[in-house]
mmCIF file of C-alpha atoms in Angstrom:
data_model
loop_
_atom_site.group_PDB
_atom_site.id
_atom_site.type_symbol
_atom_site.label_atom_id
_atom_site.label_comp_id
_atom_site.label_asym_id
_atom_site.label_seq_id
_atom_site.Cartn_x
_atom_site.Cartn_y
_atom_site.Cartn_z
ATOM 1 C CA UNK A 13 53.892 100.027 61.487
ATOM 2 C CA UNK A 14 54.419 96.300 61.774
ATOM 3 C CA UNK A 15 58.043 95.646 60.807
ATOM 4 C CA UNK A 16 59.712 92.288 60.134
ATOM 5 C CA UNK A 17 63.529 92.090 60.293
ATOM 6 C CA UNK A 18 65.250 89.090 58.703
ATOM 7 C CA UNK A 19 68.753 87.911 59.686
ATOM 8 C CA UNK A 20 70.863 84.836 59.021
ATOM 9 C CA UNK A 21 73.828 84.310 61.321
ATOM 10 C CA UNK A 22 75.179 81.619 63.611
ATOM 11 C CA UNK A 23 77.133 84.032 65.832
ATOM 12 C CA UNK A 24 76.959 87.681 66.803
ATOM 13 C CA UNK A 25 77.644 89.866 63.751
ATOM 14 C CA UNK A 26 77.621 93.561 62.972
ATOM 15 C CA UNK A 27 74.416 92.972 61.009
ATOM 16 C CA UNK A 28 72.675 91.640 64.120
ATOM 17 C CA UNK A 29 73.884 94.561 66.247
ATOM 18 C CA UNK A 30 72.648 96.966 63.554
ATOM 19 C CA UNK A 31 69.251 95.277 63.219
ATOM 20 C CA UNK A 32 68.585 94.964 66.951
ATOM 21 C CA UNK A 33 69.682 98.544 67.676
ATOM 22 C CA UNK A 34 67.299 99.689 64.942
ATOM 23 C CA UNK A 35 64.513 97.393 66.173
ATOM 24 C CA UNK A 36 64.783 98.689 69.746
ATOM 25 C CA UNK A 37 64.543 102.266 68.542
ATOM 26 C CA UNK A 38 61.540 101.376 66.339
ATOM 27 C CA UNK A 39 59.790 99.817 69.338
ATOM 28 C CA UNK A 40 60.449 102.978 71.381
ATOM 29 C CA UNK A 41 58.716 104.910 68.577
ATOM 30 C CA UNK A 42 55.606 102.739 68.896
ATOM 31 C CA UNK A 43 56.063 100.222 66.087
ATOM 32 C CA UNK A 44 55.445 96.472 66.389
ATOM 33 C CA UNK A 45 58.665 94.658 65.501
ATOM 34 C CA UNK A 46 59.440 91.007 64.718
ATOM 35 C CA UNK A 47 62.833 89.350 64.141
ATOM 36 C CA UNK A 48 63.303 86.084 62.234
ATOM 37 C CA UNK A 49 66.794 84.575 62.269
ATOM 38 C CA UNK A 50 68.843 81.372 62.645
ATOM 39 C CA UNK A 51 70.038 82.557 66.052
ATOM 40 C CA UNK A 52 69.840 85.705 68.144
ATOM 41 C CA UNK A 53 72.605 86.706 70.534
ATOM 42 C CA UNK A 54 71.363 90.106 71.704
ATOM 43 C CA UNK A 55 68.452 90.852 73.996
ATOM 44 C CA UNK A 56 65.497 92.581 72.367
ATOM 45 C CA UNK A 57 61.911 93.545 73.049
ATOM 46 C CA UNK A 58 61.001 92.430 69.520
ATOM 47 C CA UNK A 59 59.248 89.095 69.058
ATOM 48 C CA UNK A 60 61.853 86.551 67.905
ATOM 49 C CA UNK A 61 61.155 83.521 65.706
ATOM 50 C CA UNK A 62 63.803 81.005 64.684
ATOM 51 C CA UNK A 63 64.237 80.073 61.035
ATOM 52 C CA UNK A 64 67.358 78.403 59.626
ATOM 53 C CA UNK A 65 68.163 80.596 56.628
ATOM 54 C CA UNK A 66 71.647 79.068 56.450
ATOM 55 C CA UNK A 67 70.084 75.820 55.228
ATOM 56 C CA UNK A 68 69.956 76.655 51.519
ATOM 57 C CA UNK A 69 68.690 73.501 49.802
ATOM 58 C CA UNK A 70 65.734 73.790 47.410
ATOM 59 C CA UNK A 71 63.290 72.280 49.925
ATOM 60 C CA UNK A 72 64.703 74.479 52.703
ATOM 61 C CA UNK A 73 64.216 77.614 50.602
ATOM 62 C CA UNK A 74 60.669 76.563 49.777
ATOM 63 C CA UNK A 75 59.918 76.103 53.490
ATOM 64 C CA UNK A 76 61.474 79.505 54.317
ATOM 65 C CA UNK A 77 59.268 81.227 51.759
ATOM 66 C CA UNK A 78 56.145 79.395 52.908
ATOM 67 C CA UNK A 79 56.861 80.276 56.557
ATOM 68 C CA UNK A 80 57.478 83.946 55.751
ATOM 69 C CA UNK A 81 54.468 84.403 53.479
ATOM 70 C CA UNK A 82 52.192 82.824 56.090
ATOM 71 C CA UNK A 83 53.696 85.027 58.802
ATOM 72 C CA UNK A 84 53.533 88.261 56.768
ATOM 73 C CA UNK A 85 49.867 87.662 55.949
ATOM 74 C CA UNK A 86 48.860 86.475 59.422
ATOM 75 C CA UNK A 87 50.576 89.348 61.242
ATOM 76 C CA UNK A 88 49.695 91.907 58.556
ATOM 77 C CA UNK A 89 53.317 92.979 58.242
ATOM 78 C CA UNK A 90 53.779 96.396 56.609
ATOM 79 C CA UNK A 91 57.526 96.240 55.929
ATOM 80 C CA UNK A 92 60.079 93.440 55.462
ATOM 81 C CA UNK A 93 63.710 94.457 56.131
ATOM 82 C CA UNK A 94 66.491 91.952 55.371
ATOM 83 C CA UNK A 95 70.039 92.201 56.714
ATOM 84 C CA UNK A 96 71.928 89.402 54.913
ATOM 85 C CA UNK A 97 72.130 87.713 51.519
ATOM 86 C CA UNK A 98 70.564 84.446 52.690
ATOM 87 C CA UNK A 99 67.607 86.159 54.326
ATOM 88 C CA UNK A 100 67.153 88.702 51.520
ATOM 89 C CA UNK A 101 66.647 85.933 48.938
ATOM 90 C CA UNK A 102 63.698 84.437 50.829
ATOM 91 C CA UNK A 103 62.537 87.877 51.937
ATOM 92 C CA UNK A 104 62.478 89.094 48.333
ATOM 93 C CA UNK A 105 60.245 86.308 47.059
ATOM 94 C CA UNK A 106 57.990 86.283 50.131
ATOM 95 C CA UNK A 107 57.435 90.034 50.041
ATOM 96 C CA UNK A 108 56.633 89.889 46.323
ATOM 97 C CA UNK A 109 54.065 87.153 46.890
ATOM 98 C CA UNK A 110 52.484 89.229 49.671
ATOM 99 C CA UNK A 111 52.913 92.566 47.856
ATOM 100 C CA UNK A 112 54.744 93.931 50.883
ATOM 101 C CA UNK A 113 57.560 96.505 50.587
ATOM 102 C CA UNK A 114 60.991 94.919 51.005
ATOM 103 C CA UNK A 115 64.119 96.740 52.140
ATOM 104 C CA UNK A 116 67.663 95.451 52.587
ATOM 105 C CA UNK A 117 70.678 96.644 54.562
ATOM 106 C CA UNK A 118 74.049 95.828 53.023
ATOM 107 C CA UNK A 119 76.923 95.493 55.500
ATOM 108 C CA UNK A 120 79.752 94.441 53.195
ATOM 109 C CA UNK A 121 81.135 94.478 49.625
ATOM 110 C CA UNK A 122 78.796 92.111 47.790
ATOM 111 C CA UNK A 123 80.519 90.064 45.059
ATOM 112 C CA UNK A 124 78.892 90.098 41.636
ATOM 113 C CA UNK A 125 77.809 87.456 39.158
ATOM 114 C CA UNK A 126 75.361 86.985 36.299
ATOM 115 C CA UNK A 127 72.718 85.331 38.503
ATOM 116 C CA UNK A 128 72.896 88.220 40.987
ATOM 117 C CA UNK A 129 72.344 90.766 38.232
ATOM 118 C CA UNK A 130 69.341 88.760 37.069
ATOM 119 C CA UNK A 131 67.919 88.355 40.596
ATOM 120 C CA UNK A 132 69.636 90.873 42.909
ATOM 121 C CA UNK A 133 67.122 90.454 45.774
ATOM 122 C CA UNK A 134 68.059 93.880 47.119
ATOM 123 C CA UNK A 135 64.515 95.019 47.769
ATOM 124 C CA UNK A 136 62.638 98.119 46.721
ATOM 125 C CA UNK A 137 65.315 100.191 48.453
ATOM 126 C CA UNK A 138 68.733 99.133 49.718
ATOM 127 C CA UNK A 139 70.543 100.786 52.648
ATOM 128 C CA UNK A 140 74.356 100.580 52.359
ATOM 129 C CA UNK A 141 76.372 101.136 55.539
ATOM 130 C CA UNK A 142 79.121 102.967 53.603
ATOM 131 C CA UNK A 143 79.912 104.501 50.220
ATOM 132 C CA UNK A 144 82.063 101.566 49.079
ATOM 133 C CA UNK A 145 79.225 99.112 49.769
ATOM 134 C CA UNK A 146 76.925 101.304 47.666
ATOM 135 C CA UNK A 147 79.445 101.464 44.817
ATOM 136 C CA UNK A 148 79.778 97.660 44.826
ATOM 137 C CA UNK A 149 75.988 97.223 44.610
ATOM 138 C CA UNK A 150 75.880 99.495 41.572
ATOM 139 C CA UNK A 151 78.875 97.939 39.804
ATOM 140 C CA UNK A 152 78.378 94.263 40.706
ATOM 141 C CA UNK A 153 74.580 94.068 40.615
ATOM 142 C CA UNK A 154 73.629 96.794 38.159
ATOM 143 C CA UNK A 155 71.262 98.130 40.829
ATOM 144 C CA UNK A 156 69.923 101.669 40.164
ATOM 145 C CA UNK A 157 71.754 104.281 42.290
ATOM 146 C CA UNK A 158 68.498 106.092 43.122
ATOM 147 C CA UNK A 159 67.310 102.960 44.961
ATOM 148 C CA UNK A 160 70.383 102.857 47.241
ATOM 149 C CA UNK A 161 70.874 105.096 50.268
ATOM 150 C CA UNK A 162 73.982 105.291 52.464
ATOM 151 C CA UNK A 163 72.756 104.935 56.050
ATOM 152 C CA UNK A 164 75.498 104.107 58.518
ATOM 153 C CA UNK A 165 75.611 101.827 61.546
ATOM 154 C CA UNK A 166 73.111 102.934 64.182
ATOM 155 C CA UNK A 167 74.559 103.190 67.697
ATOM 156 C CA UNK A 168 72.745 103.945 70.959
ATOM 157 C CA UNK A 169 74.398 107.129 72.225
ATOM 158 C CA UNK A 170 73.071 106.527 75.739
ATOM 159 C CA UNK A 171 74.950 103.234 75.902
ATOM 160 C CA UNK A 172 78.358 104.329 74.624
ATOM 161 C CA UNK A 173 79.631 107.422 76.448
ATOM 162 C CA UNK A 174 83.070 108.893 77.161
ATOM 163 C CA UNK A 175 84.615 107.257 80.219
ATOM 164 C CA UNK A 176 87.713 108.027 82.253
ATOM 165 C CA UNK A 177 90.836 106.101 81.358
ATOM 166 C CA UNK A 178 91.710 103.228 83.689
ATOM 167 C CA UNK A 179 94.866 103.419 85.753
ATOM 168 C CA UNK A 180 97.617 100.824 85.937
ATOM 169 C CA UNK A 181 98.932 98.806 83.013
ATOM 170 C CA UNK A 182 98.098 99.738 79.438
ATOM 171 C CA UNK A 183 95.290 97.578 78.067
ATOM 172 C CA UNK A 184 94.640 97.361 74.338
ATOM 173 C CA UNK A 185 91.644 95.469 72.955
ATOM 174 C CA UNK A 186 91.275 93.951 69.511
ATOM 175 C CA UNK A 187 87.580 93.274 69.018
ATOM 176 C CA UNK A 188 85.806 91.370 66.268
ATOM 177 C CA UNK A 189 84.474 88.140 64.875
ATOM 178 C CA UNK A 190 87.283 85.650 64.334
ATOM 179 C CA UNK A 191 85.641 83.066 62.125
ATOM 180 C CA UNK A 192 86.350 83.274 58.393
ATOM 181 C CA UNK A 193 88.529 86.059 56.934
ATOM 182 C CA UNK A 194 88.667 88.105 60.138
ATOM 183 C CA UNK A 195 90.464 85.289 61.910
ATOM 184 C CA UNK A 196 93.194 85.457 59.267
ATOM 185 C CA UNK A 197 93.408 89.238 59.732
ATOM 186 C CA UNK A 198 93.874 88.790 63.488
ATOM 187 C CA UNK A 199 96.714 86.333 62.962
ATOM 188 C CA UNK A 200 98.322 88.656 60.386
ATOM 189 C CA UNK A 201 98.251 91.536 62.844
ATOM 190 C CA UNK A 202 99.699 89.505 65.711
ATOM 191 C CA UNK A 203 102.384 87.757 63.678
ATOM 192 C CA UNK A 204 103.464 90.568 61.348
ATOM 193 C CA UNK A 205 102.771 93.690 63.393
ATOM 194 C CA UNK A 206 102.633 92.969 67.129
ATOM 195 C CA UNK A 207 105.759 90.796 66.940
ATOM 196 C CA UNK A 208 107.680 93.873 65.674
ATOM 197 C CA UNK A 209 105.942 96.346 67.999
ATOM 198 C CA UNK A 210 106.817 94.038 70.914
ATOM 199 C CA UNK A 211 110.523 94.826 70.498
ATOM 200 C CA UNK A 212 110.078 98.612 70.756
ATOM 201 C CA UNK A 213 107.533 99.499 73.450
ATOM 202 C CA UNK A 214 106.866 99.170 77.160
ATOM 203 C CA UNK A 215 104.815 96.160 78.413
ATOM 204 C CA UNK A 216 101.096 96.106 77.661
ATOM 205 C CA UNK A 217 98.157 93.699 77.649
ATOM 206 C CA UNK A 218 96.430 92.883 74.364
ATOM 207 C CA UNK A 219 92.894 91.614 75.004
ATOM 208 C CA UNK A 220 91.459 89.534 72.165
ATOM 209 C CA UNK A 221 87.676 89.801 72.259
ATOM 210 C CA UNK A 222 85.415 87.674 70.056
ATOM 211 C CA UNK A 223 83.971 84.199 69.748
ATOM 212 C CA UNK A 224 86.827 81.723 70.001
ATOM 213 C CA UNK A 225 87.679 79.458 67.072
ATOM 214 C CA UNK A 226 89.889 76.474 67.977
ATOM 215 C CA UNK A 227 92.333 76.987 65.125
ATOM 216 C CA UNK A 228 92.731 80.695 65.938
ATOM 217 C CA UNK A 229 93.132 79.997 69.670
ATOM 218 C CA UNK A 230 96.040 77.634 68.955
ATOM 219 C CA UNK A 231 97.696 80.129 66.593
ATOM 220 C CA UNK A 232 97.404 82.901 69.192
ATOM 221 C CA UNK A 233 98.938 80.666 71.869
ATOM 222 C CA UNK A 234 101.899 79.902 69.604
ATOM 223 C CA UNK A 235 102.470 83.594 68.855
ATOM 224 C CA UNK A 236 102.088 84.533 72.527
ATOM 225 C CA UNK A 237 104.972 82.279 73.557
ATOM 226 C CA UNK A 238 107.360 84.334 71.403
ATOM 227 C CA UNK A 239 106.421 87.787 72.748
ATOM 228 C CA UNK A 240 108.175 89.756 75.475
ATOM 229 C CA UNK A 241 106.374 93.066 76.156
ATOM 230 C CA UNK A 242 102.941 92.103 74.857
ATOM 231 C CA UNK A 243 100.826 89.791 76.993
ATOM 232 C CA UNK A 244 98.054 88.256 74.903
ATOM 233 C CA UNK A 245 94.809 87.463 76.733
ATOM 234 C CA UNK A 246 92.016 85.654 74.909
ATOM 235 C CA UNK A 247 88.724 86.720 76.512
ATOM 236 C CA UNK A 248 86.404 85.066 74.013
ATOM 237 C CA UNK A 249 82.931 86.479 73.413
ATOM 238 C CA UNK A 250 82.009 89.254 75.857
ATOM 239 C CA UNK A 251 78.317 90.051 76.175
ATOM 240 C CA UNK A 252 78.825 93.454 77.813
ATOM 241 C CA UNK A 253 81.282 95.110 75.427
ATOM 242 C CA UNK A 254 81.141 98.421 77.334
ATOM 243 C CA UNK A 255 83.150 96.782 80.138
ATOM 244 C CA UNK A 256 85.927 96.029 77.658
ATOM 245 C CA UNK A 257 86.039 99.617 76.415
ATOM 246 C CA UNK A 258 85.975 100.862 80.009
ATOM 247 C CA UNK A 259 89.219 99.086 80.944
ATOM 248 C CA UNK A 260 91.150 99.775 77.738
ATOM 249 C CA UNK A 261 92.875 102.864 76.322
ATOM 250 C CA UNK A 262 93.279 101.679 72.709
ATOM 251 C CA UNK A 263 90.773 99.655 70.684
ATOM 252 C CA UNK A 264 91.574 97.938 67.387
ATOM 253 C CA UNK A 265 88.689 97.037 65.094
ATOM 254 C CA UNK A 266 86.374 98.069 62.271
ATOM 255 C CA UNK A 267 82.714 98.749 61.564
ATOM 256 C CA UNK A 268 80.585 99.441 64.610
ATOM 257 C CA UNK A 269 83.423 98.389 66.954
ATOM 258 C CA UNK A 270 85.401 101.427 65.802
ATOM 259 C CA UNK A 271 82.350 103.662 66.207
ATOM 260 C CA UNK A 272 81.501 102.395 69.701
ATOM 261 C CA UNK A 273 85.101 102.772 70.846
ATOM 262 C CA UNK A 274 85.339 106.351 69.551
ATOM 263 C CA UNK A 275 82.102 107.236 71.340
ATOM 264 C CA UNK A 276 83.563 105.674 74.497
ATOM 265 C CA UNK A 277 86.485 108.117 74.240
ATOM 266 C CA UNK A 278 89.118 105.603 73.225
ATOM 267 C CA UNK A 279 92.056 105.811 70.836
ATOM 268 C CA UNK A 280 91.079 103.688 67.795
ATOM 269 C CA UNK A 281 93.168 101.882 65.187
ATOM 270 C CA UNK A 282 91.088 100.810 62.189
ATOM 271 C CA UNK A 283 91.730 97.160 61.281
ATOM 272 C CA UNK A 284 89.083 95.602 59.065
ATOM 273 C CA UNK A 285 88.514 92.530 56.961
ATOM 274 C CA UNK A 286 90.238 94.099 53.952
ATOM 275 C CA UNK A 287 92.902 96.318 55.464
ATOM 276 C CA UNK A 288 94.671 98.253 58.205
ATOM 277 C CA UNK A 289 93.879 101.974 57.869
ATOM 278 C CA UNK A 290 95.591 103.224 61.002
ATOM 279 C CA UNK A 291 94.695 105.799 63.626
ATOM 280 C CA UNK A 292 91.195 107.277 63.322
ATOM 281 C CA UNK A 293 91.338 111.102 63.458
ATOM 282 C CA UNK A 294 88.930 113.934 62.757
ATOM 283 C CA UNK A 295 90.871 114.708 59.580
ATOM 284 C CA UNK A 296 90.543 111.212 58.076
ATOM 285 C CA UNK A 297 87.126 110.237 59.462
ATOM 286 C CA UNK A 298 85.272 110.430 56.139
ATOM 287 C CA UNK A 299 87.896 108.299 54.396
ATOM 288 C CA UNK A 300 87.524 105.736 57.189
ATOM 289 C CA UNK A 301 83.731 105.835 56.958
ATOM 290 C CA UNK A 302 83.762 105.174 53.204
ATOM 291 C CA UNK A 303 85.042 101.645 53.868
ATOM 292 C CA UNK A 304 83.435 101.143 57.293
ATOM 293 C CA UNK A 305 86.904 101.458 58.849
ATOM 294 C CA UNK A 306 88.569 98.851 56.649
ATOM 295 C CA UNK A 307 85.841 96.225 56.257
ATOM 296 C CA UNK A 308 84.672 97.349 52.808
ATOM 297 C CA UNK A 309 87.730 97.969 50.642
ATOM 298 C CA UNK A 310 87.952 96.898 46.993
ATOM 299 C CA UNK A 311 91.577 95.758 47.377
ATOM 300 C CA UNK A 312 93.471 94.486 50.414
ATOM 301 C CA UNK A 313 95.521 97.149 52.200
ATOM 302 C CA UNK A 314 97.815 95.410 54.688
ATOM 303 C CA UNK A 315 101.055 97.416 54.854
ATOM 304 C CA UNK A 316 103.184 95.991 57.651
ATOM 305 C CA UNK A 317 105.536 98.968 58.087
ATOM 306 C CA UNK A 318 102.612 101.409 58.230
ATOM 307 C CA UNK A 319 100.747 99.203 60.713
ATOM 308 C CA UNK A 320 103.822 98.887 62.963
ATOM 309 C CA UNK A 321 104.461 102.635 62.966
ATOM 310 C CA UNK A 322 100.815 103.545 63.623
ATOM 311 C CA UNK A 323 100.553 101.016 66.457
ATOM 312 C CA UNK A 324 103.742 102.256 68.130
ATOM 313 C CA UNK A 325 102.579 105.879 67.754
ATOM 314 C CA UNK A 326 99.238 105.033 69.389
ATOM 315 C CA UNK A 327 100.917 103.232 72.294
ATOM 316 C CA UNK A 328 103.330 106.098 72.929
ATOM 317 C CA UNK A 329 100.813 108.943 72.492
ATOM 318 C CA UNK A 330 97.381 107.563 73.415
ATOM 319 C CA UNK A 331 96.893 110.033 76.286
ATOM 320 C CA UNK A 332 97.348 113.079 74.036
ATOM 321 C CA UNK A 333 95.246 111.480 71.280
ATOM 322 C CA UNK A 334 92.352 110.833 73.663
ATOM 323 C CA UNK A 335 92.551 114.324 75.168
ATOM 324 C CA UNK A 336 92.029 115.834 71.692
ATOM 325 C CA UNK A 337 89.188 113.566 70.515
ATOM 326 C CA UNK A 338 86.148 115.728 71.342
ATOM 327 C CA UNK A 339 85.571 117.029 67.796
ATOM 328 C CA UNK A 340 85.938 113.495 66.449
ATOM 329 C CA UNK A 341 83.428 112.155 68.975
ATOM 330 C CA UNK A 342 80.879 114.870 68.119
ATOM 331 C CA UNK A 343 81.147 114.145 64.399
ATOM 332 C CA UNK A 344 80.745 110.407 64.938
ATOM 333 C CA UNK A 345 77.630 111.109 67.016
ATOM 334 C CA UNK A 346 76.125 113.037 64.103
ATOM 335 C CA UNK A 347 76.779 110.171 61.691
ATOM 336 C CA UNK A 348 75.724 107.224 63.871
ATOM 337 C CA UNK A 349 72.990 108.394 66.267
ATOM 338 C CA UNK A 350 70.384 105.579 66.339
ATOM 339 C CA UNK A 351 67.591 108.102 66.839
ATOM 340 C CA UNK A 352 68.506 109.989 63.653
ATOM 341 C CA UNK A 353 69.096 106.820 61.642
ATOM 342 C CA UNK A 354 65.777 105.280 62.702
ATOM 343 C CA UNK A 355 64.022 108.465 61.556
ATOM 344 C CA UNK A 356 65.816 108.335 58.179
ATOM 345 C CA UNK A 357 64.873 104.683 57.620
ATOM 346 C CA UNK A 358 61.330 105.255 58.857
ATOM 347 C CA UNK A 359 60.946 108.090 56.351
ATOM 348 C CA UNK A 360 61.969 105.781 53.495
ATOM 349 C CA UNK A 361 59.533 103.107 54.732
ATOM 350 C CA UNK A 362 56.644 105.574 54.866
ATOM 351 C CA UNK A 363 57.343 107.128 51.483
ATOM 352 C CA UNK A 364 57.121 103.751 49.770
ATOM 353 C CA UNK A 365 54.057 102.713 51.782
ATOM 354 C CA UNK A 366 52.364 105.982 50.895
ATOM 355 C CA UNK A 367 53.265 105.516 47.234
ATOM 356 C CA UNK A 368 51.643 102.077 47.319
ATOM 357 C CA UNK A 369 48.654 103.283 49.315
ATOM 358 C CA UNK A 370 49.421 100.892 52.196
ATOM 359 C CA UNK A 371 50.145 103.392 54.993
ATOM 360 C CA UNK A 372 49.070 101.982 58.369
#
């Protein structure tokens, strides 16, 4: 097949990691893959073309659609797969004009509205990364449940493997994207939780990993000056995230960060855009997965006392937690194996192509 992935981001996002992991697996399976996006931060074998989806004026949208329709027809694209709201709008219209199947992946709780019910732009089939994202699509967009499938973040199991714990000082990493709401979550965790944990535990390093935002950097510096046991270190964006997991014992994050860290054999505290869910265990894995580890909750869940207690417990018991993680790791592999997920998505592609008589 000839597959076109559409993205719209100005920095590395979970959607980009998802799309590129999927694209690489599709290429390994013999498909021709293209990626169109504002920017691209990850390396890929797919052919990349730049298009500024984040420019959303009427003339900009017209130019996006014209570019995509010309490209789809010229390259004889079989499938269009969008990974963001901005790209799915143009992808929806372009694919309709070209009579090409359109699929979307939804990575968050999408807010509703009358215009979105009238023109949802969610494609012929929508892939939700978790059950809560699916529920929001149904309730906020009125989208038929039979056209939505829960297909979780795809992760390369050859890349993220269990590694020995590092010696020396305890390193904890908090990993994410710190523009927008996630920056506010980081500051909440440092100010409300770490400041209290700091009084009760032995010294440790807290590595803050993600693209630096000036306002957040200044806030972190101010908080750091008031801490005793916790040494905050702002690493900024790290291209090779495996190196971060390799030198840490505890990882704090949500979405694919939580999944990658579990697969790397690390103790994981789920802290997402909408809440702190605590220590990830085999017993609560499915509850964590429903919200993509705290990113896709319908109401905010930031309980300071719970967060403090869970963080202290992780710091004091991380060795035992890690030594008993094998069943958790095996279950996460089953849910997030890129090879399995590519096959599931490919099957949906082919069924619709076959139905339309366009199988290539």
